[in-house]
Short mmCIF file of C-alpha atoms in Angstrom, two decimals:
data_model
loop_
_atom_site.label_atom_id
_atom_site.label_comp_id
_atom_site.label_asym_id
_atom_site.label_seq_id
_atom_site.Cartn_x
_atom_site.Cartn_y
_atom_site.Cartn_z
CA UNK A 1099 -17.83 -23.24 -11.08
CA UNK A 1100 -16.75 -19.45 -10.94
CA UNK A 1101 -15.02 -17.98 -8.14
CA UNK A 1102 -15.78 -18.80 -4.11
CA UNK A 1103 -14.90 -17.11 -1.07
CA UNK A 1104 -16.25 -19.20 2.08
CA UNK A 1105 -15.99 -17.99 5.52
CA UNK A 1106 -13.26 -15.50 4.74
CA UNK A 1107 -11.99 -13.53 7.47
CA UNK A 1108 -9.38 -11.13 6.92
CA UNK A 1109 -7.59 -8.51 10.37
CA UNK A 1110 -4.28 -5.99 10.03
CA UNK A 1111 -2.82 -6.71 13.15
CA UNK A 1112 -6.02 -6.47 15.97
CA UNK A 1113 -7.91 -4.45 13.19
CA UNK A 1114 -10.66 -6.65 11.82
CA UNK A 1115 -11.50 -5.87 8.41
CA UNK A 1116 -13.81 -8.53 7.12
CA UNK A 1117 -16.45 -10.71 8.85
CA UNK A 1118 -17.24 -14.45 7.70
CA UNK A 1119 -17.79 -13.46 4.21
CA UNK A 1120 -19.30 -16.47 1.57
CA UNK A 1121 -19.82 -14.73 -1.96
CA UNK A 1122 -19.66 -16.75 -5.29
CA UNK A 1123 -19.18 -14.51 -8.11
CA UNK A 1124 -22.04 -14.75 -10.50
CA UNK A 1125 -20.03 -15.85 -13.81
CA UNK A 1126 -20.28 -13.77 -17.27
CA UNK A 1127 -22.73 -10.88 -15.67
CA UNK A 1128 -21.39 -7.65 -14.61
CA UNK A 1129 -21.06 -7.63 -10.70
CA UNK A 1130 -20.73 -4.81 -8.80
CA UNK A 1131 -19.26 -4.56 -5.25
CA UNK A 1132 -20.88 -1.30 -3.43
CA UNK A 1133 -20.45 -0.26 0.45
CA UNK A 1134 -19.62 2.72 2.00
CA UNK A 1135 -15.81 3.80 2.95
CA UNK A 1136 -14.22 1.14 5.36
CA UNK A 1137 -16.62 -1.45 4.81
CA UNK A 1138 -13.97 -3.68 3.48
CA UNK A 1139 -14.25 -3.69 -0.10
CA UNK A 1140 -10.62 -2.91 -0.80
CA UNK A 1141 -9.89 -5.84 0.88
CA UNK A 1142 -12.09 -8.33 -0.22
CA UNK A 1143 -11.32 -7.49 -3.89
CA UNK A 1144 -7.02 -8.01 -2.47
CA UNK A 1145 -8.48 -11.11 -1.32
CA UNK A 1146 -10.30 -12.39 -4.48
CA UNK A 1147 -7.05 -11.06 -6.63
CA UNK A 1148 -4.71 -13.07 -4.05
CA UNK A 1149 -2.70 -10.08 -2.92
CA UNK A 1150 -3.24 -11.06 0.57
CA UNK A 1151 -4.05 -13.89 2.39
CA UNK A 1152 -7.34 -14.23 4.38
CA UNK A 1153 -6.42 -14.60 8.20
CA UNK A 1154 -8.90 -17.77 7.95
CA UNK A 1155 -11.63 -19.16 5.31
CA UNK A 1156 -10.91 -20.70 1.78
CA UNK A 1157 -10.61 -18.69 -1.99
CA UNK A 1158 -11.30 -21.08 -4.79
CA UNK A 1159 -10.37 -19.47 -8.15
CA UNK A 1160 -11.61 -22.73 -9.86
CA UNK A 1161 -8.78 -22.23 -12.65
CA UNK A 1162 -9.61 -18.80 -13.51
CA UNK A 1163 -7.49 -16.32 -14.31
CA UNK A 1164 -8.03 -12.84 -12.67
CA UNK A 1165 -7.21 -9.23 -14.23
CA UNK A 1166 -7.22 -6.28 -11.78
CA UNK A 1167 -7.67 -2.83 -13.58
CA UNK A 1168 -6.06 -0.30 -10.67
CA UNK A 1169 -7.73 2.53 -9.26
CA UNK A 1170 -4.89 4.77 -9.70
CA UNK A 1171 -3.80 3.79 -13.52
CA UNK A 1172 -0.12 4.97 -12.61
CA UNK A 1173 0.14 2.71 -10.33
CA UNK A 1174 -0.22 -0.36 -12.27
CA UNK A 1175 2.14 1.07 -15.09
CA UNK A 1176 5.62 -0.22 -14.69
CA UNK A 1177 7.27 0.39 -18.07
CA UNK A 1178 8.31 3.32 -20.09
CA UNK A 1179 5.72 2.87 -23.11
CA UNK A 1180 2.58 1.53 -23.57
CA UNK A 1181 4.14 -0.94 -26.13
CA UNK A 1182 6.23 -2.61 -23.50
CA UNK A 1183 3.35 -2.27 -21.00
CA UNK A 1184 0.72 -4.69 -23.12
CA UNK A 1185 3.83 -6.27 -24.18
CA UNK A 1186 4.29 -7.75 -20.45
CA UNK A 1187 1.51 -9.22 -20.43
CA UNK A 1188 1.50 -10.91 -23.96
CA UNK A 1189 2.93 -14.82 -23.65
CA UNK A 1190 4.21 -14.70 -27.00
CA UNK A 1191 6.19 -11.61 -27.00
CA UNK A 1192 6.63 -11.24 -30.79
CA UNK A 1193 2.32 -11.13 -31.27
CA UNK A 1194 2.75 -7.24 -32.09
CA UNK A 1195 -0.97 -7.54 -33.66
CA UNK A 1196 -2.74 -8.70 -30.48
CA UNK A 1197 -1.26 -5.29 -28.82
CA UNK A 1198 -2.62 -3.61 -31.63
CA UNK A 1199 -5.78 -5.26 -31.60
CA UNK A 1200 -6.68 -4.74 -27.76
CA UNK A 1201 -5.49 -1.40 -28.25
CA UNK A 1202 -8.16 -0.68 -30.69
CA UNK A 1203 -10.56 -2.17 -28.52
CA UNK A 1204 -10.18 -0.07 -26.22
CA UNK A 1205 -10.53 3.58 -28.38
CA UNK A 1206 -6.85 4.17 -28.99
CA UNK A 1207 -5.28 3.48 -32.08
CA UNK A 1208 -1.19 2.80 -32.63
CA UNK A 1209 -0.18 6.63 -31.87
CA UNK A 1210 0.03 5.52 -28.39
CA UNK A 1211 2.40 2.40 -28.33
CA UNK A 1212 5.49 4.70 -28.25
CA UNK A 1213 4.20 6.90 -25.65
CA UNK A 1214 5.29 7.32 -21.83
CA UNK A 1215 1.50 5.81 -20.08
CA UNK A 1216 2.27 8.45 -17.37
CA UNK A 1217 2.40 11.16 -19.62
CA UNK A 1218 -1.44 10.30 -20.83
CA UNK A 1219 -4.50 11.98 -19.52
CA UNK A 1220 -6.40 11.12 -17.27
CA UNK A 1221 -8.62 9.15 -19.66
CA UNK A 1222 -6.24 7.36 -21.80
CA UNK A 1223 -4.31 6.19 -18.92
CA UNK A 1224 -7.52 4.43 -18.00
CA UNK A 1225 -7.59 2.58 -21.35
CA UNK A 1226 -4.26 1.16 -21.34
CA UNK A 1227 -4.52 0.25 -17.95
CA UNK A 1228 -7.59 -1.84 -19.31
CA UNK A 1229 -6.08 -3.00 -22.55
CA UNK A 1230 -2.83 -3.96 -20.35
CA UNK A 1231 -5.08 -6.41 -18.36
CA UNK A 1232 -7.30 -7.25 -21.97
CA UNK A 1233 -4.25 -8.55 -22.98
CA UNK A 1234 -3.68 -11.45 -20.93
CA UNK A 1235 -6.86 -12.84 -21.70
CA UNK A 1236 -8.63 -12.72 -18.42
CA UNK A 1237 -11.80 -14.74 -17.35
CA UNK A 1238 -12.59 -12.39 -14.94
CA UNK A 1239 -11.44 -8.81 -14.60
CA UNK A 1240 -11.53 -6.63 -11.91
CA UNK A 1241 -12.00 -3.00 -11.96
CA UNK A 1242 -10.91 -1.20 -8.31
CA UNK A 1243 -13.25 2.64 -8.77
CA UNK A 1244 -13.22 3.13 -12.55
CA UNK A 1245 -14.90 5.80 -12.48
CA UNK A 1246 -12.37 8.21 -10.46
CA UNK A 1247 -11.42 11.50 -12.43
CA UNK A 1248 -13.81 10.42 -15.43
CA UNK A 1249 -16.40 13.11 -17.10
CA UNK A 1250 -19.50 11.52 -17.87
CA UNK A 1251 -18.63 10.82 -21.49
CA UNK A 1252 -15.54 8.95 -20.64
CA UNK A 1253 -18.06 7.25 -17.64
CA UNK A 1254 -20.38 6.19 -20.23
CA UNK A 1255 -17.22 4.97 -23.26
CA UNK A 1256 -16.24 2.68 -20.41
CA UNK A 1257 -19.92 1.33 -19.79
CA UNK A 1258 -20.24 0.94 -23.67
CA UNK A 1259 -16.78 -1.21 -23.39
CA UNK A 1260 -17.75 -3.29 -20.31
CA UNK A 1261 -20.72 -4.80 -21.83
CA UNK A 1262 -18.87 -5.56 -25.29
CA UNK A 1263 -16.31 -7.37 -22.94
CA UNK A 1264 -19.28 -9.05 -20.90
CA UNK A 1265 -21.70 -9.29 -24.23
CA UNK A 1266 -19.29 -10.33 -27.67
CA UNK A 1267 -16.12 -12.00 -25.21
CA UNK A 1268 -17.86 -13.34 -22.58
CA UNK A 1269 -16.04 -12.26 -19.64
CA UNK A 1270 -17.22 -11.87 -16.32
CA UNK A 1271 -17.09 -7.88 -15.07
CA UNK A 1272 -16.23 -6.98 -11.23
CA UNK A 1273 -16.98 -3.43 -9.95
CA UNK A 1274 -15.82 -1.68 -7.26
CA UNK A 1275 -17.28 1.43 -6.83
CA UNK A 1276 -18.89 4.06 -4.91
CA UNK A 1277 -20.76 5.73 -7.52
CA UNK A 1278 -24.06 4.32 -6.96
CA UNK A 1279 -25.54 6.13 -10.28
CA UNK A 1280 -23.06 4.59 -12.28
CA UNK A 1281 -23.29 0.97 -10.93
CA UNK A 1282 -27.15 1.28 -11.57
CA UNK A 1283 -26.84 1.97 -15.14
CA UNK A 1284 -25.32 -1.09 -16.16
CA UNK A 1285 -25.04 -3.90 -14.03
CA UNK A 1286 -26.81 -7.62 -13.32
CA UNK A 1287 -25.67 -8.63 -9.64
CA UNK A 1288 -24.80 -6.46 -6.36
CA UNK A 1289 -23.08 -7.58 -3.46
CA UNK A 1290 -23.18 -4.65 -0.38
CA UNK A 1291 -20.76 -4.69 1.87
CA UNK A 1292 -21.57 -2.83 5.50
CA UNK A 1293 -19.52 -2.97 8.51
CA UNK A 1294 -17.16 -6.07 7.23
CA UNK A 1295 -20.11 -8.01 6.66
CA UNK A 1296 -21.68 -8.94 3.77
CA UNK A 1297 -25.11 -7.84 4.34
CA UNK A 1298 -27.28 -8.14 0.75
CA UNK A 1299 -26.36 -9.41 -2.46
CA UNK A 1300 -29.20 -10.15 -5.16
CA UNK A 1301 -30.11 -8.71 -8.64
CA UNK A 1302 -29.60 -4.55 -9.00
CA UNK A 1303 -33.27 -4.16 -9.00
CA UNK A 1304 -33.90 -5.93 -5.98
CA UNK A 1305 -30.97 -4.08 -4.04
CA UNK A 1306 -30.82 -0.77 -5.23
CA UNK A 1307 -34.42 0.18 -5.15
CA UNK A 1308 -34.74 -0.83 -1.60
CA UNK A 1309 -34.37 2.53 -0.27
CA UNK A 1310 -34.88 1.95 3.43
CA UNK A 1311 -31.81 -0.68 3.67
CA UNK A 1312 -29.81 1.43 1.65
CA UNK A 1313 -30.52 4.15 4.07
CA UNK A 1314 -29.65 2.05 6.54
CA UNK A 1315 -26.56 0.95 5.44
CA UNK A 1316 -25.47 4.15 4.58
CA UNK A 1317 -25.70 4.58 0.42
CA UNK A 1318 -27.11 7.26 -1.12
CA UNK A 1319 -29.97 5.27 -3.52
CA UNK A 1320 -29.29 6.00 -7.46
CA UNK A 1321 -31.18 9.03 -8.73
CA UNK A 1322 -33.75 6.94 -10.76
CA UNK A 1323 -34.31 4.93 -8.00
CA UNK A 1324 -35.23 8.35 -6.04
CA UNK A 1325 -36.93 9.94 -8.72
CA UNK A 1326 -39.51 6.98 -8.89
CA UNK A 1327 -40.09 7.02 -5.26
CA UNK A 1328 -40.48 10.59 -5.28
CA UNK A 1329 -43.53 10.45 -8.10
CA UNK A 1330 -44.92 7.39 -6.54
CA UNK A 1331 -45.30 9.25 -2.92
CA UNK A 1332 -46.46 12.41 -4.49
CA UNK A 1333 -48.95 11.53 -7.23
CA UNK A 1334 -49.67 8.03 -5.37
CA UNK A 1335 -48.56 6.06 -8.41
CA UNK A 1336 -46.99 2.37 -8.72
CA UNK A 1337 -44.21 3.16 -11.06
CA UNK A 1338 -41.79 0.22 -11.32
CA UNK A 1339 -37.94 0.36 -10.70
CA UNK A 1340 -36.53 1.34 -14.15
CA UNK A 1341 -32.41 1.42 -14.53
CA UNK A 1342 -33.32 3.43 -17.65
CA UNK A 1343 -34.71 6.88 -17.47
CA UNK A 1344 -36.32 6.57 -21.14
CA UNK A 1345 -38.02 3.49 -19.90
CA UNK A 1346 -39.26 5.23 -17.02
CA UNK A 1347 -40.45 8.10 -18.99
CA UNK A 1348 -42.53 5.76 -21.17
CA UNK A 1349 -44.10 4.33 -18.15
CA UNK A 1350 -45.11 7.85 -16.93
CA UNK A 1351 -46.25 8.43 -20.29
CA UNK A 1352 -48.11 5.39 -19.88
CA UNK A 1353 -49.92 6.49 -16.70
CA UNK A 1354 -50.46 10.11 -17.84
CA UNK A 1355 -52.47 8.52 -20.93
CA UNK B 528 4.08 -8.58 0.53
CA UNK B 529 6.81 -6.04 2.09
CA UNK B 530 3.99 -3.76 4.33
CA UNK B 531 5.95 -5.64 7.13
CA UNK B 532 9.39 -3.13 7.06
CA UNK B 533 9.43 -1.17 9.38
CA UNK B 534 12.69 0.36 8.76
CA UNK B 535 13.03 4.17 8.51
CA UNK B 536 9.16 4.58 9.36
CA UNK B 537 7.74 7.12 12.28
CA UNK B 538 5.48 5.85 14.46
CA UNK B 539 3.67 8.44 16.42
CA UNK B 540 3.00 8.33 20.02
CA UNK B 541 2.13 10.40 22.85
CA UNK B 542 5.69 9.43 24.97
CA UNK B 543 8.48 10.49 26.61
CA UNK B 544 10.64 9.14 24.57
CA UNK B 545 8.70 10.69 21.62
CA UNK B 546 9.07 14.46 23.14
CA UNK B 547 13.00 13.85 24.05
CA UNK B 548 15.78 16.05 22.42
CA UNK B 549 16.25 14.35 19.28
CA UNK B 550 20.12 15.42 19.40
CA UNK B 551 20.15 13.56 22.57
CA UNK B 552 18.31 10.58 21.13
CA UNK B 553 21.04 10.56 18.29
CA UNK B 554 23.90 10.90 21.11
CA UNK B 555 22.38 8.27 23.28
CA UNK B 556 21.91 5.47 20.10
CA UNK B 557 25.90 6.49 19.34
CA UNK B 558 26.48 5.42 23.09
CA UNK B 559 24.35 2.21 22.98
CA UNK B 560 25.90 1.40 19.92
CA UNK B 561 29.47 1.70 21.76
CA UNK B 562 28.52 -0.15 24.57
CA UNK B 563 27.14 -2.73 22.79
CA UNK B 564 29.97 -3.29 20.63
CA UNK B 565 32.49 -2.44 23.41
CA UNK B 566 31.34 -5.14 26.32
CA UNK B 567 32.19 -8.91 25.75
CA UNK B 568 29.43 -10.26 28.18
CA UNK B 569 26.09 -12.41 27.63
CA UNK B 570 24.38 -11.25 31.05
CA UNK B 571 25.62 -7.78 30.67
CA UNK B 572 24.34 -7.50 26.72
CA UNK B 573 21.24 -9.64 28.00
CA UNK B 574 20.96 -6.55 30.61
CA UNK B 575 21.37 -3.93 27.80
CA UNK B 576 18.17 -6.12 25.77
CA UNK B 577 15.78 -5.57 29.12
CA UNK B 578 17.05 -1.79 29.16
CA UNK B 579 16.13 -1.03 25.50
CA UNK B 580 12.87 -3.05 26.09
CA UNK B 581 12.09 -0.56 28.97
CA UNK B 582 12.86 2.32 26.57
CA UNK B 583 10.29 0.38 23.95
CA UNK B 584 7.35 -0.01 26.08
CA UNK B 585 7.95 3.60 27.89
CA UNK B 586 7.68 5.11 23.94
CA UNK B 587 3.91 2.73 23.87
CA UNK B 588 4.63 1.42 20.56
CA UNK B 589 3.61 -1.91 20.29
CA UNK B 590 6.50 -4.35 20.70
CA UNK B 591 5.49 -6.19 17.88
CA UNK B 592 6.40 -3.30 15.43
CA UNK B 593 10.13 -3.58 16.67
CA UNK B 594 10.37 -7.25 16.39
CA UNK B 595 8.55 -6.87 12.83
CA UNK B 596 12.16 -4.39 12.22
CA UNK B 597 14.55 -7.26 13.25
CA UNK B 598 12.77 -9.66 11.62
CA UNK B 599 12.61 -7.93 8.72
CA UNK B 600 16.48 -8.30 8.36
CA UNK B 601 16.14 -11.80 9.55
CA UNK B 602 18.06 -13.31 5.93
CA UNK B 603 20.98 -11.00 6.86
CA UNK B 604 20.95 -12.13 10.67
CA UNK B 605 21.08 -15.66 9.24
CA UNK B 606 24.05 -14.57 6.51
CA UNK B 607 25.67 -13.04 9.82
CA UNK B 608 25.70 -16.20 11.77
CA UNK B 609 26.89 -18.52 8.50
CA UNK B 610 29.60 -16.04 8.33
CA UNK B 611 30.60 -15.91 12.04
CA UNK B 612 30.19 -19.64 12.37
CA UNK B 613 32.50 -20.21 9.26
CA UNK B 614 35.37 -17.58 10.66
CA UNK B 615 34.85 -18.29 14.65
CA UNK B 616 34.86 -21.53 16.51
CA UNK B 617 32.81 -21.83 19.65
CA UNK B 618 29.09 -21.25 19.24
CA UNK B 619 29.91 -18.36 21.39
CA UNK B 620 31.43 -16.69 18.98
CA UNK B 621 28.40 -16.87 16.81
CA UNK B 622 26.25 -15.86 19.26
CA UNK B 623 27.71 -12.63 20.24
CA UNK B 624 27.78 -10.66 16.67
CA UNK B 625 24.18 -11.73 15.96
CA UNK B 626 22.77 -10.73 19.36
CA UNK B 627 24.77 -7.51 19.21
CA UNK B 628 23.76 -7.04 15.71
CA UNK B 629 20.05 -7.25 17.54
CA UNK B 630 20.25 -4.91 19.84
CA UNK B 631 21.98 -2.05 17.79
CA UNK B 632 18.49 -2.74 15.08
CA UNK B 633 16.26 -2.48 18.25
CA UNK B 634 17.98 0.52 19.54
CA UNK B 635 18.20 2.20 16.07
CA UNK B 636 14.00 1.46 15.27
CA UNK B 637 13.61 3.04 18.86
CA UNK B 638 15.26 6.25 17.33
CA UNK B 639 13.45 6.01 14.03
CA UNK B 640 10.11 4.80 15.35
CA UNK B 641 10.09 7.50 17.60
CA UNK B 642 11.80 10.67 15.90
CA UNK B 643 10.23 12.56 12.59
CA UNK B 644 12.60 12.48 9.33
CA UNK B 645 12.97 16.69 10.68
CA UNK B 646 13.65 16.11 14.35
CA UNK B 647 15.98 13.29 13.22
CA UNK B 648 17.88 15.50 10.59
CA UNK B 649 18.02 18.54 13.48
CA UNK B 650 19.68 15.99 15.62
CA UNK B 651 22.26 14.21 13.56
CA UNK B 652 23.44 17.74 12.31
CA UNK B 653 23.48 18.55 15.57
CA UNK B 654 25.66 15.67 16.13
CA UNK B 655 27.80 16.23 13.48
CA UNK B 656 28.45 19.98 13.81
CA UNK B 657 31.83 18.99 15.33
CA UNK B 658 32.76 17.83 12.17
CA UNK B 659 32.43 21.51 10.72
CA UNK B 660 35.89 22.32 11.97
CA UNK B 661 37.66 19.45 9.82
CA UNK B 662 35.15 21.32 6.93
CA UNK B 663 32.86 17.86 6.37
CA UNK B 664 29.42 19.45 4.85
CA UNK B 665 27.67 18.19 7.82
CA UNK B 666 24.44 20.40 6.55
CA UNK B 667 24.52 18.12 3.37
CA UNK B 668 24.90 14.49 4.60
CA UNK B 669 22.77 15.04 7.49
CA UNK B 670 20.18 15.82 4.99
CA UNK B 671 21.03 12.83 2.65
CA UNK B 672 20.94 10.75 5.72
CA UNK B 673 17.31 11.21 6.47
CA UNK B 674 16.06 11.51 2.73
CA UNK B 675 17.66 7.84 2.57
CA UNK B 676 16.17 6.59 6.09
CA UNK B 677 13.25 8.37 4.97
CA UNK B 678 13.40 6.94 1.26
CA UNK B 679 13.16 3.10 2.66
CA UNK B 680 9.33 2.59 3.05
CA UNK B 681 8.79 4.62 -0.38
CA UNK B 682 10.83 2.76 -2.25
CA UNK B 683 9.08 -0.45 -0.49
CA UNK B 684 5.95 0.98 -1.07
CA UNK B 685 6.45 1.33 -4.88
CA UNK B 686 8.07 -1.87 -5.10
CA UNK B 687 4.75 -3.14 -3.48
CA UNK B 688 2.68 -1.75 -6.31
CA UNK B 689 4.99 -3.13 -9.25
CA UNK B 690 4.70 -6.89 -7.49
CA UNK B 691 0.76 -5.81 -7.92
CA UNK B 692 0.60 -4.88 -11.32
CA UNK B 693 2.30 -7.72 -12.06
CA UNK B 694 0.16 -9.93 -10.14
CA UNK B 695 -2.83 -8.14 -11.52
CA UNK B 696 -1.82 -9.69 -15.02
CA UNK B 697 -0.67 -13.39 -13.96
CA UNK B 698 -2.48 -13.89 -10.72
CA UNK B 699 -2.42 -17.91 -11.57
CA UNK B 700 0.47 -18.08 -12.84
CA UNK B 701 2.53 -15.98 -10.18
CA UNK B 702 1.96 -18.78 -7.74
CA UNK B 703 4.59 -21.04 -9.74
CA UNK B 704 7.86 -20.67 -8.36
CA UNK B 705 9.52 -20.29 -11.68
CA UNK B 706 7.57 -17.25 -12.52
CA UNK B 707 8.08 -15.35 -9.22
CA UNK B 708 11.69 -15.91 -9.75
CA UNK B 709 11.53 -14.56 -13.15
CA UNK B 710 8.89 -11.30 -12.03
CA UNK B 711 11.75 -10.38 -9.09
CA UNK B 712 13.86 -9.63 -11.88
CA UNK B 713 11.25 -7.22 -13.51
CA UNK B 714 10.41 -5.75 -9.86
CA UNK B 715 14.12 -4.27 -9.41
CA UNK B 716 14.23 -2.23 -12.72
CA UNK B 717 10.80 -0.03 -12.49
CA UNK B 718 11.28 0.31 -8.81
CA UNK B 719 14.72 2.45 -9.61
CA UNK B 720 12.91 4.05 -12.48
CA UNK B 721 9.96 5.49 -10.12
CA UNK B 722 12.19 5.81 -7.17
CA UNK B 723 14.12 8.57 -9.00
CA UNK B 724 10.70 10.22 -10.37
CA UNK B 725 10.13 10.43 -7.14
CA UNK B 726 13.49 11.67 -5.64
CA UNK B 727 12.55 14.39 -8.88
CA UNK B 728 9.50 15.32 -7.91
CA UNK B 729 10.80 15.82 -4.27
CA UNK B 730 13.86 17.87 -5.30
CA UNK B 731 10.94 20.17 -7.78
CA UNK B 732 8.90 20.58 -4.22
CA UNK B 733 11.73 21.43 -2.25
CA UNK B 734 13.04 24.10 -5.26
CA UNK B 735 9.81 25.51 -5.66
CA UNK B 736 9.48 26.44 -1.84
CA UNK B 737 13.35 27.98 -2.15
CA UNK B 738 14.99 25.47 -0.08
CA UNK B 739 18.80 26.38 0.33
CA UNK B 740 21.28 24.39 1.98
CA UNK B 741 23.82 27.11 2.75
CA UNK B 742 20.98 29.64 4.46
CA UNK B 743 21.28 29.57 8.28
CA UNK B 744 17.83 28.37 8.95
CA UNK B 745 15.59 28.41 11.92
CA UNK B 746 13.53 25.73 13.39
CA UNK B 747 9.57 25.81 14.00
CA UNK B 748 9.71 24.11 16.80
CA UNK B 749 12.43 24.37 19.67
CA UNK B 750 12.95 21.82 21.33
CA UNK B 751 14.66 22.33 24.58
CA UNK B 752 16.66 19.68 26.66
CA UNK B 753 14.20 18.56 29.58
CA UNK B 754 14.93 16.97 32.90
CA UNK B 755 14.54 13.30 31.32
CA UNK B 756 16.69 14.21 28.28
CA UNK B 757 19.32 14.19 30.65
CA UNK B 758 18.54 11.61 33.08
CA UNK B 759 18.87 9.80 29.64
CA UNK B 760 22.11 11.46 28.65
CA UNK B 761 23.84 10.63 32.06
CA UNK B 762 22.24 6.63 32.28
CA UNK B 763 23.97 6.14 28.53
CA UNK B 764 26.88 7.89 29.21
CA UNK B 765 27.98 6.73 32.80
CA UNK B 766 27.41 3.28 31.38
CA UNK B 767 29.58 4.12 28.80
CA UNK B 768 32.46 5.66 30.66
CA UNK B 769 32.58 2.64 33.25
CA UNK B 770 32.45 0.25 30.41
CA UNK B 771 35.97 1.82 28.88
CA UNK B 772 37.14 2.45 32.43
CA UNK B 773 36.91 -1.23 33.62
CA UNK B 774 38.93 -1.95 30.08
CA UNK B 775 41.48 0.47 30.46
CA UNK B 776 41.99 -1.03 33.93
#
């Protein structure tokens, strides 16, 4: 049993931010929580991480440990060195090897240990923030807007890391993002929030290829979906939706042949 | 977590109280505090409560915001009541200081919630100007005071962030009370460090704008004294004078 939310309602004073949310995270998969601004994504994540309590409803964590990677890594750091930052999450404070291992995992080396996390570059900060969560060995890792301030190369590295965490380390990943192309690249399951409600959930291709539905919920469809639609409409083809440009090109090549 | 603490926060609304001259507001607050402290009659204190509630309604800020400000000091109020109980004999002696304290918090919340930090600095500076005669550094004091008031929500927000950052690594364990106590000690140090960093940023940004305390300064918005300022002033001063007159006689 994973994390389950039942009839969750939340409000700040009279301002209702979530209405009757029922959701069960897909364990062992990469989940994405998407939706336009003000749809309630952050509040929902804060309820899952227990940063705040819902007005009503039930949150079942079922003994799952949850790690939360902040949108802005600077907000997450509260120690003056990378070493101290990582050591905080360790049960056995003398297990220095684990600190080195986790740093390596995110693509950093021991030379970062004595540095102040606030003085690193954006990409490095993000990596240290992830390492600080990984060291606690959580079952579920939630990434809040992980692509903010990252270039394409860093985004690809992040995707690679998330896939390793999911496939090798058997972690459940939750990505909260408005970057639909980033989400479309690699997630398995999508939850779509709109106007305080969970309006759709399902496998990525089913949710993110539904052009009409996405438009209705003010989500700009992924570029690959838009391209596939354009080719299908203009050339009267029936290409399938793909999450990889190479697969789409292969399909097109087959048609041309 | 610590989001419900309202001390030092400015709550913008279009109301007569917001538009009042900041100096008059500071002066009225001073008078009100004196009235509350000097007078010792429960019915009169109740009338004073009614008076401040009326002003709060006039400010168009929800009353719940004021109650939040008072509620955030609940532990202080309890300690005050306990201390009064130990020192004083009767129940009335316990009620008076607590009631007075609540009234003062209510009125000072009215001042800070309806006055922007800049306006408050201006009001305090004018209010303390007579002290210049005794060579008291009035400008420095008023600026430090305003920064201190303005910094309360900033520090609380930082503490909130540190709590969240710690929770994000020990979410399940955090629920246990032993862990909660242990974590409380870990919150103070990083909050202090972050606050000093923030103070450094503010002082840098002030230096970049060539802020100089000793320079004579004009204000972007000149707040004139209007009819309702005089009206409020007269009401406060009259009550204060009446009380002092009665005490003397």
